[in-house]
Structure formats: C-alpha cells, structure tokens
Short mmCIF file of C-alpha atoms in Angstrom, two decimals:
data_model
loop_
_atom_site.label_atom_id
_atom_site.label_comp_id
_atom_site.label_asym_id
_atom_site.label_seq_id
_atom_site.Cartn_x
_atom_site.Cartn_y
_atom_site.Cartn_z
CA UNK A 1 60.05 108.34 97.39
CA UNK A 2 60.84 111.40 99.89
CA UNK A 3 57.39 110.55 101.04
CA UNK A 4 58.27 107.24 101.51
CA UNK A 5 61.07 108.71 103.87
CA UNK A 6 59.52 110.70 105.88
CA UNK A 7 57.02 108.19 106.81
CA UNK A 8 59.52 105.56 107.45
CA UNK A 9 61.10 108.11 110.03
CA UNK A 10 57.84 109.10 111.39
CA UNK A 11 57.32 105.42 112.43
CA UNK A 12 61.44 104.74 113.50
CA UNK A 13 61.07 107.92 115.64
CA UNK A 14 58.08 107.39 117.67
CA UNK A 15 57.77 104.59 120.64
CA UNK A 16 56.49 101.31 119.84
CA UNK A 17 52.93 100.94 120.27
CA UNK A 18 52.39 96.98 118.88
CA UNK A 19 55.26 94.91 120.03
CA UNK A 20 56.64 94.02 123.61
CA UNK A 21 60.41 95.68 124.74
CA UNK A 22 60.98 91.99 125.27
CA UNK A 23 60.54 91.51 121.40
CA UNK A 24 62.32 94.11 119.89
CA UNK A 25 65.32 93.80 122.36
CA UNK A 26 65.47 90.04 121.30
CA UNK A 27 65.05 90.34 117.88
CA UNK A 28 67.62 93.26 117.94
CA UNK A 29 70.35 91.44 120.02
CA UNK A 30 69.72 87.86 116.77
CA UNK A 31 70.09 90.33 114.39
CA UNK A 32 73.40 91.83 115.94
CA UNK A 33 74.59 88.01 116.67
CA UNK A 34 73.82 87.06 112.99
CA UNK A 35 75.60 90.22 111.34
CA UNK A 36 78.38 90.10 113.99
CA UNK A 37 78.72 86.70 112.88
CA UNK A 38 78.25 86.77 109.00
CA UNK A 39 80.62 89.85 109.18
CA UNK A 40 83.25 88.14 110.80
CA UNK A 41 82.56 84.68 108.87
CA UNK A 42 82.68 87.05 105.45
CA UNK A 43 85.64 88.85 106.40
CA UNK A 44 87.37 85.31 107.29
CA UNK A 45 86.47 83.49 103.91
CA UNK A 46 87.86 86.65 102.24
CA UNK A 47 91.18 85.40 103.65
CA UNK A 48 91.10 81.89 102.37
CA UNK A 49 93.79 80.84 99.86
CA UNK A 50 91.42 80.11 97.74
CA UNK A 51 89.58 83.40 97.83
CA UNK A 52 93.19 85.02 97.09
CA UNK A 53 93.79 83.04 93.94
CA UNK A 54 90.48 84.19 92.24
CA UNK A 55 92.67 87.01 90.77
CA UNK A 56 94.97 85.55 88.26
CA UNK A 57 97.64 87.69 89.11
CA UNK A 58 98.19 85.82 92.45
CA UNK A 59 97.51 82.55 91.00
CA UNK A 60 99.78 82.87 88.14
CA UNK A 61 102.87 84.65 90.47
CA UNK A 62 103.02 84.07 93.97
CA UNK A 63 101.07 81.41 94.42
CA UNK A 64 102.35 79.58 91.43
CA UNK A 65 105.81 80.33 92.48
CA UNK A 66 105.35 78.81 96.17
CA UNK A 67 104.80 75.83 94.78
CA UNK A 68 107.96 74.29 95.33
CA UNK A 69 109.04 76.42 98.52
CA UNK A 70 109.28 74.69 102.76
CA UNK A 71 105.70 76.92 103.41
CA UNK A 72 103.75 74.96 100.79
CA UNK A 73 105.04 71.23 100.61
CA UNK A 74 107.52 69.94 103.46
CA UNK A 75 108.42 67.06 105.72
CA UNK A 76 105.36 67.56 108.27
CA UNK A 77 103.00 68.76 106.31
CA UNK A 78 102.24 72.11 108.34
CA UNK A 79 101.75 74.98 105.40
CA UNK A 80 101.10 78.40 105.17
CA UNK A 81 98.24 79.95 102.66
CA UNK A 82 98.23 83.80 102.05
CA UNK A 83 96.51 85.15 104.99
CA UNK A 84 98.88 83.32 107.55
CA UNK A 85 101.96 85.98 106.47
CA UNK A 86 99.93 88.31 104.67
CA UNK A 87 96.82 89.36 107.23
CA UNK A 88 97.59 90.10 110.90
CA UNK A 89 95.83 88.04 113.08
CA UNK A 90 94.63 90.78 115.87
CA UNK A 91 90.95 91.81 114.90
CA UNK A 92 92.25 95.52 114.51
CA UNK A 93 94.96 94.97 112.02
CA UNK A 94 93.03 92.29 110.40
CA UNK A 95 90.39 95.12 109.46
CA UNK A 96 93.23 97.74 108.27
CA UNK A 97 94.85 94.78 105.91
CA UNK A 98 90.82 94.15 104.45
CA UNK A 99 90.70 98.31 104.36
CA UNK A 100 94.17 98.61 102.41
CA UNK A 101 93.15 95.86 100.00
CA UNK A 102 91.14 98.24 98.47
CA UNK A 103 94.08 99.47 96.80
CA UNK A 104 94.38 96.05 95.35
CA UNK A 105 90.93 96.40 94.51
CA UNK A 106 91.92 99.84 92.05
CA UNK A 107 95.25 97.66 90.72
CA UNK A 108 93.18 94.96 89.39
CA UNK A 109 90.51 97.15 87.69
CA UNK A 110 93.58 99.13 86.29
CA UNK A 111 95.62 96.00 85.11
CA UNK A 112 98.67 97.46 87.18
CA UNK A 113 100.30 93.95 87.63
CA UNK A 114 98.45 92.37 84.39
CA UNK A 115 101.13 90.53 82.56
CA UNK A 116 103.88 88.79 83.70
CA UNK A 117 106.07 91.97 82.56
CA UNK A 118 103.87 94.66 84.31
CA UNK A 119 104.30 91.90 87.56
CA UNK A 120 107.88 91.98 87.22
CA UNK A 121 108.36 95.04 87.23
CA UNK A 122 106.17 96.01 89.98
CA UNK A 123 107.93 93.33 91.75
CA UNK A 124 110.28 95.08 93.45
CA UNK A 125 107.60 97.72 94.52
CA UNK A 126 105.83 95.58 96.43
CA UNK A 127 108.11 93.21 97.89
CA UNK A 128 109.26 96.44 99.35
CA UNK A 129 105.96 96.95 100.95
CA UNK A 130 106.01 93.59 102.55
CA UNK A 131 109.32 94.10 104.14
CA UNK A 132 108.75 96.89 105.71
CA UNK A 133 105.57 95.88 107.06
CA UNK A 134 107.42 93.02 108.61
CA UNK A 135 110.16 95.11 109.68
CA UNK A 136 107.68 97.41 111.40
CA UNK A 137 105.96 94.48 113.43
CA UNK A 138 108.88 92.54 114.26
CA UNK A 139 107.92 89.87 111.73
CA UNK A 140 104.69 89.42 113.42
CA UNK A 141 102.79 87.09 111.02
CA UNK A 142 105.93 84.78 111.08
CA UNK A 143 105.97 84.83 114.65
CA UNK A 144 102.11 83.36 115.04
CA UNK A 145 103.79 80.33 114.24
CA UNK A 146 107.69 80.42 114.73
CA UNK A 147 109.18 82.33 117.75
CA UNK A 148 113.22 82.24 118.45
CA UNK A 149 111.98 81.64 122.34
CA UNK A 150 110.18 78.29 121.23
CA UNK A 151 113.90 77.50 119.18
CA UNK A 152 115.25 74.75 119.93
CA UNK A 153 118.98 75.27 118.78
CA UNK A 154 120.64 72.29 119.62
CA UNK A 155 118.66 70.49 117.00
CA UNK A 156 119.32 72.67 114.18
CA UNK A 157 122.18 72.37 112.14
CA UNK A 158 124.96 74.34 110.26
CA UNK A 159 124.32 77.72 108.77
CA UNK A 160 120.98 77.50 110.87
CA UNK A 161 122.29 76.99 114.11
CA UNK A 162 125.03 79.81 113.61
CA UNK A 163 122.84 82.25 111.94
CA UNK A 164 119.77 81.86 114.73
CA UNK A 165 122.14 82.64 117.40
CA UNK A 166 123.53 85.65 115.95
CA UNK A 167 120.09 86.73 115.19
CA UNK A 168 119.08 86.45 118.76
CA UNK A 169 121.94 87.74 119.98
CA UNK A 170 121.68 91.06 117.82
CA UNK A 171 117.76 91.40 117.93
CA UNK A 172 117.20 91.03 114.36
CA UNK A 173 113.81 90.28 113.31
CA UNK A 174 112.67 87.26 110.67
CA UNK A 175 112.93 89.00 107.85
CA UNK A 176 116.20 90.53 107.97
CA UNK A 177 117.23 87.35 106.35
CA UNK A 178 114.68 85.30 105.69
CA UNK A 179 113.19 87.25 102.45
CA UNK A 180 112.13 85.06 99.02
CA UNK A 181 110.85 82.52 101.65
CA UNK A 182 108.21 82.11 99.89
CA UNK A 183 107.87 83.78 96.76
CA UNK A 184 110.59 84.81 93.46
CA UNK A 185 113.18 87.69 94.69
CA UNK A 186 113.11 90.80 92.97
CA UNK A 187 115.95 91.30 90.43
CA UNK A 188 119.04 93.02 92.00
CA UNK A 189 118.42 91.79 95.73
CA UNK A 190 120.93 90.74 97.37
CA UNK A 191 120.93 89.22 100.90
CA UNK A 192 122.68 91.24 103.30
CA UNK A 193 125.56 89.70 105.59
CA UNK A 194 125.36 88.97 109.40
CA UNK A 195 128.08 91.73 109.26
CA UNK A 196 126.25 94.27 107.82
CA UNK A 197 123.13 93.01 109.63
CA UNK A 198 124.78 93.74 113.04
CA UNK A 199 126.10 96.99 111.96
CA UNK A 200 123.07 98.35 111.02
CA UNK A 201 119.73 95.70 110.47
CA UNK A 202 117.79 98.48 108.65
CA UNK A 203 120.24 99.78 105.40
CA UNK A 204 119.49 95.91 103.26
CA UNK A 205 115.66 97.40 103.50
CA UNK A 206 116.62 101.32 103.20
CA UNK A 207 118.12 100.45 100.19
CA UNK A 208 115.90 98.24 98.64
CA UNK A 209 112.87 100.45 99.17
CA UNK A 210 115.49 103.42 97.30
CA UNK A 211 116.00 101.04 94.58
CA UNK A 212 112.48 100.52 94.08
CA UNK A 213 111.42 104.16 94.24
CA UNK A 214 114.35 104.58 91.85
CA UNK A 215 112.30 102.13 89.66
CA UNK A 216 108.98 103.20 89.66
CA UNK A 217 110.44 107.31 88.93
CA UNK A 218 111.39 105.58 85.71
CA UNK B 1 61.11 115.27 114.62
CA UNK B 2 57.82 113.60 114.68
CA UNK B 3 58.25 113.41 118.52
CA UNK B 4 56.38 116.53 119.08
CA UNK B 5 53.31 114.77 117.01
CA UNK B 6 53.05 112.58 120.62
CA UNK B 7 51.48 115.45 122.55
CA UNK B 8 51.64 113.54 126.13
CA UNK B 9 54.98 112.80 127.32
CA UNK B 10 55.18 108.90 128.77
CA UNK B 11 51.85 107.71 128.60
CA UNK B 12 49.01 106.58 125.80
CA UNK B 13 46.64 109.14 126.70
CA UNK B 14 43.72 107.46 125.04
CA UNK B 15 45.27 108.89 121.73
CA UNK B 16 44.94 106.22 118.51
CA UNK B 17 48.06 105.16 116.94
CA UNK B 18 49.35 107.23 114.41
CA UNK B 19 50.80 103.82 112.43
CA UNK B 20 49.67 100.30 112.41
CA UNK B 21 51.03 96.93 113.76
CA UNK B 22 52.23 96.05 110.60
CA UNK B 23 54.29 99.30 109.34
CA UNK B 24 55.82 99.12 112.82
CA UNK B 25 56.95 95.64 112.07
CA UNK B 26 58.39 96.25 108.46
CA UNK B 27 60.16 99.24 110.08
CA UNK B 28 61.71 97.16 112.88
CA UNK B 29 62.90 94.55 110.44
CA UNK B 30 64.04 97.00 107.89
CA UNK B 31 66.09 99.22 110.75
CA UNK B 32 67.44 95.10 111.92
CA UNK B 33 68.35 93.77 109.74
CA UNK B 34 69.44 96.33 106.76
CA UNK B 35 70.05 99.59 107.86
CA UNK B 36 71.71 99.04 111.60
CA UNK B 37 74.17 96.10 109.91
CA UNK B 38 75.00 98.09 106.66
CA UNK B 39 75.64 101.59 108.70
CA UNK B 40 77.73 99.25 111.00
CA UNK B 41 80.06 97.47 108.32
CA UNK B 42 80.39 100.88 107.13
CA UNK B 43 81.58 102.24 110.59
CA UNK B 44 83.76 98.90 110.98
CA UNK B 45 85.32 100.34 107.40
CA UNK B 46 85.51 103.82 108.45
CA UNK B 47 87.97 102.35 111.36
CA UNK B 48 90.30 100.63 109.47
CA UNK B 49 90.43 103.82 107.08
CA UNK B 50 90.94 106.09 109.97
CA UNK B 51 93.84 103.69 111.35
CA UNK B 52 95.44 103.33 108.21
CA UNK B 53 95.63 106.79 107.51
CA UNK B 54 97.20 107.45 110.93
CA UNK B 55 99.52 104.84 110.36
CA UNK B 56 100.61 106.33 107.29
CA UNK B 57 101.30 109.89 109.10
CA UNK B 58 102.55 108.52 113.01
CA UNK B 59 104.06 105.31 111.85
CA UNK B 60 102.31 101.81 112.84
CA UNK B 61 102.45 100.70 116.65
CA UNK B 62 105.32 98.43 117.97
CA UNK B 63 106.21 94.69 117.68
CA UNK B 64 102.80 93.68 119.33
CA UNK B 65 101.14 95.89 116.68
#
C-alpha cells in the first residue's frame, strides 16, 4: 500500500511525458463541468420534497400537517415544498442550510424527534429555530415569492388589508405574524398583537425562544 | 519530491521515462475524476462549516443574507 503511494505521487509530481497539454487541460476542464454539475444537481435533488419526506419524522409531522394549509392546496394552484421556506436560495446559504443539516443527520440516528411525543415536545425547540432564522433574514425565503412592494392592497380584504398596511408601515417582517402558516403551532403560542408588534416586533420571539429553553432545561 | 529525480530543468534531455503511457493515464484519471472532485466537495463543506460557525459567534448577515 505505502508503496502504492509513493509511486502514485512519483508519477502526479513529475511533468507529463505521454499526453498533449491540450488533453489533459480538456479532460480536466469535463471533469470539473461534470462534478460542478453532479454537485450542484446532487445538492438540488437533496432539496426535493420528496427527498425531505424519506425520514418519517417529516412525513408523519410537518408534511402531514400541511396538508390542509393555503402553501399546499389553494385556489391557483402555486405551492410551496420544503426547500422553498426552508433552504435559502443564494448558493452560499444554500451550502450552510446542507452543512447544518448535519445536525439533522445526528437527530435521526439518535431518535431525538422519534415519536409523536418526543416531536411534540421538541416542537417548540425548533419552531424557535425557524423564527429566528426568519427574523434574522427579513423573512427571506417568504420573500422569493411574496414581497409587500409587489402588494397589491386594494384587492385584499379585511383583516388583510388592515394588517399589511400596518406591517409596512412599522417594518415588520413576514413572520412577525404569519407563524403556523404552514405547519401545527407549538403549545402555549400565542400570536402577538399589532400593538405589541409596533412597540417592540422582537419580545413575541424573545419570549418564545425563553419558553423553549425553559423547556428543554426540564 | 520526486522533482529532483528530473535532473535537467525544462527539457527531455535524452533521459527515458521514469513511468509509462499507461500509469500516467490511470494517474490523470484517478487525480480527475476522484481525488480533485472529492477534495473539492470536501472544501465546498469546509465553507459552509466555516460560515456557520461564524454565524453562530458574529450573528448572520442582513436582510439580503
């Protein structure tokens, strides 16, 4: 084996004495297109809904629980699957989500979220983790595809309509109100007031993410 | 490094190969299309480690992050 090695860098090191620069270059720059590609074509299908569901604790909790909620099944037919709010769509971020999930990787190999009990209780935990990611981006994964500049308010209605403008008007992001849009709350949330929003937009997640340290110290 | 085994610098010499046309191939395909793609999805990884660590001590970057 070492042998092995030290002839295989004995030939690596030294110039090329059988092929053409015009060879190696070429078959160098197919091999980068082809990894680039299967890389990025890998990292993509890793994304897919599909993909996601694999593990039953998404397929049996989130995903079954999105079911009935505007991002699956609407009027127009436009859905969401998990890497539209759950991956960042800039190339950089994308590759920290894929990094992080190998956390996810350790919490399925260690049953952390199991059973429907060790899911509920974890639920709070990690809805946490998702709000403050949000928070910290400004909602960016909700804003690939909704944006309060592209709003048209005169043709929503109601609560919408009243609630949009205040949100504009006080620069809160998505989230601030929008949470359980798509999947089950966590027991003991509450949704936060435009009052208290516009007093402060950050205590309804402060004291969520104290609630749920709170929690997991148990 | 086996380098120094080249004793002229830049040209043949007249000096015989010290490996044949076909061990230069299987290295060129081996350093292709396994060792240059695997050390770079590993480099690719060691990014989004290295970001995600920062993030964790200086916070993530702003709304366009």
């Amino acid at each position: 084996m070492k042998r092995f090695v030290q002839r295989f860098r004995a030939v690596a090191s030294s110039r090329a004495t059988h092929f053409s620069l015009a060879f190696l270059t070429l078959g160098g720059f197919f091999g980068g297109v082809v990894f680039w590609g299967g890389f990025n074509t890998a990292l993509d299908w890793a994304n897919t809904e599909e993909f996601c569901i694999t593990c039953h604790q998404m397929r049996e909790f989130p995903y079954a629980e999105m079911q009935t909620k505007i991002h699956f099944v609407n009027r127009t037919g436009v859905r969401a699957t998990c890497s539209d709010c759950h991956v960042p769509k800039d190339w950089t971020g994308k590759v920290v989500r894929k990094v992080q999930a190998s956390k996810e990787l350790w919490s399925y190999v260690a049953g952390t979220i199991s059973t429907p009990d060790k899911f509920r209780d974890h639920r709070l935990e990690m809805a946490v983790i998702e709000w403050t990611r949000l928070k910290e981006s400004d909602s960016g994964t909700c804003r690939n595809c909704h944006a309060k500049v592209w709003m048209d308010l005169s043709k929503q209605f109601g609560g919408a309509k009243r609630n949009h403008k205040v949100a504009i008007e006080n620069g809160l992001t998505c989230i601030d109100c929008h949470q359980g849009i798509a999947h089950q709350l966590p027991e003991g949330f509450h949704y936060p007031t435009n009052e208290e929003l516009i007093a402060n937009s950050n205590s309804w997640l402060a004291e969520m993410a104290a609630k749920a340290k709170e929690g997991a110290a148990q | 490094m086996s380098g120094s085994q080249d004793g002229k610098q830049g040209t043949m010499g007249g000096v015989a190969p010290a490996h044949g046309r076909l061990q230069e191939l299987a290295v060129f395909l081996t350093l292709a299309i396994l060792i240059w793609p695997v050390l770079a999805a590993i480099l690719v990884g060691g990014y989004g480690f290295a970001i995600w660590i920062f993030q964790i001590v200086f916070g993530p970057t702003g709304p366009a992050g």
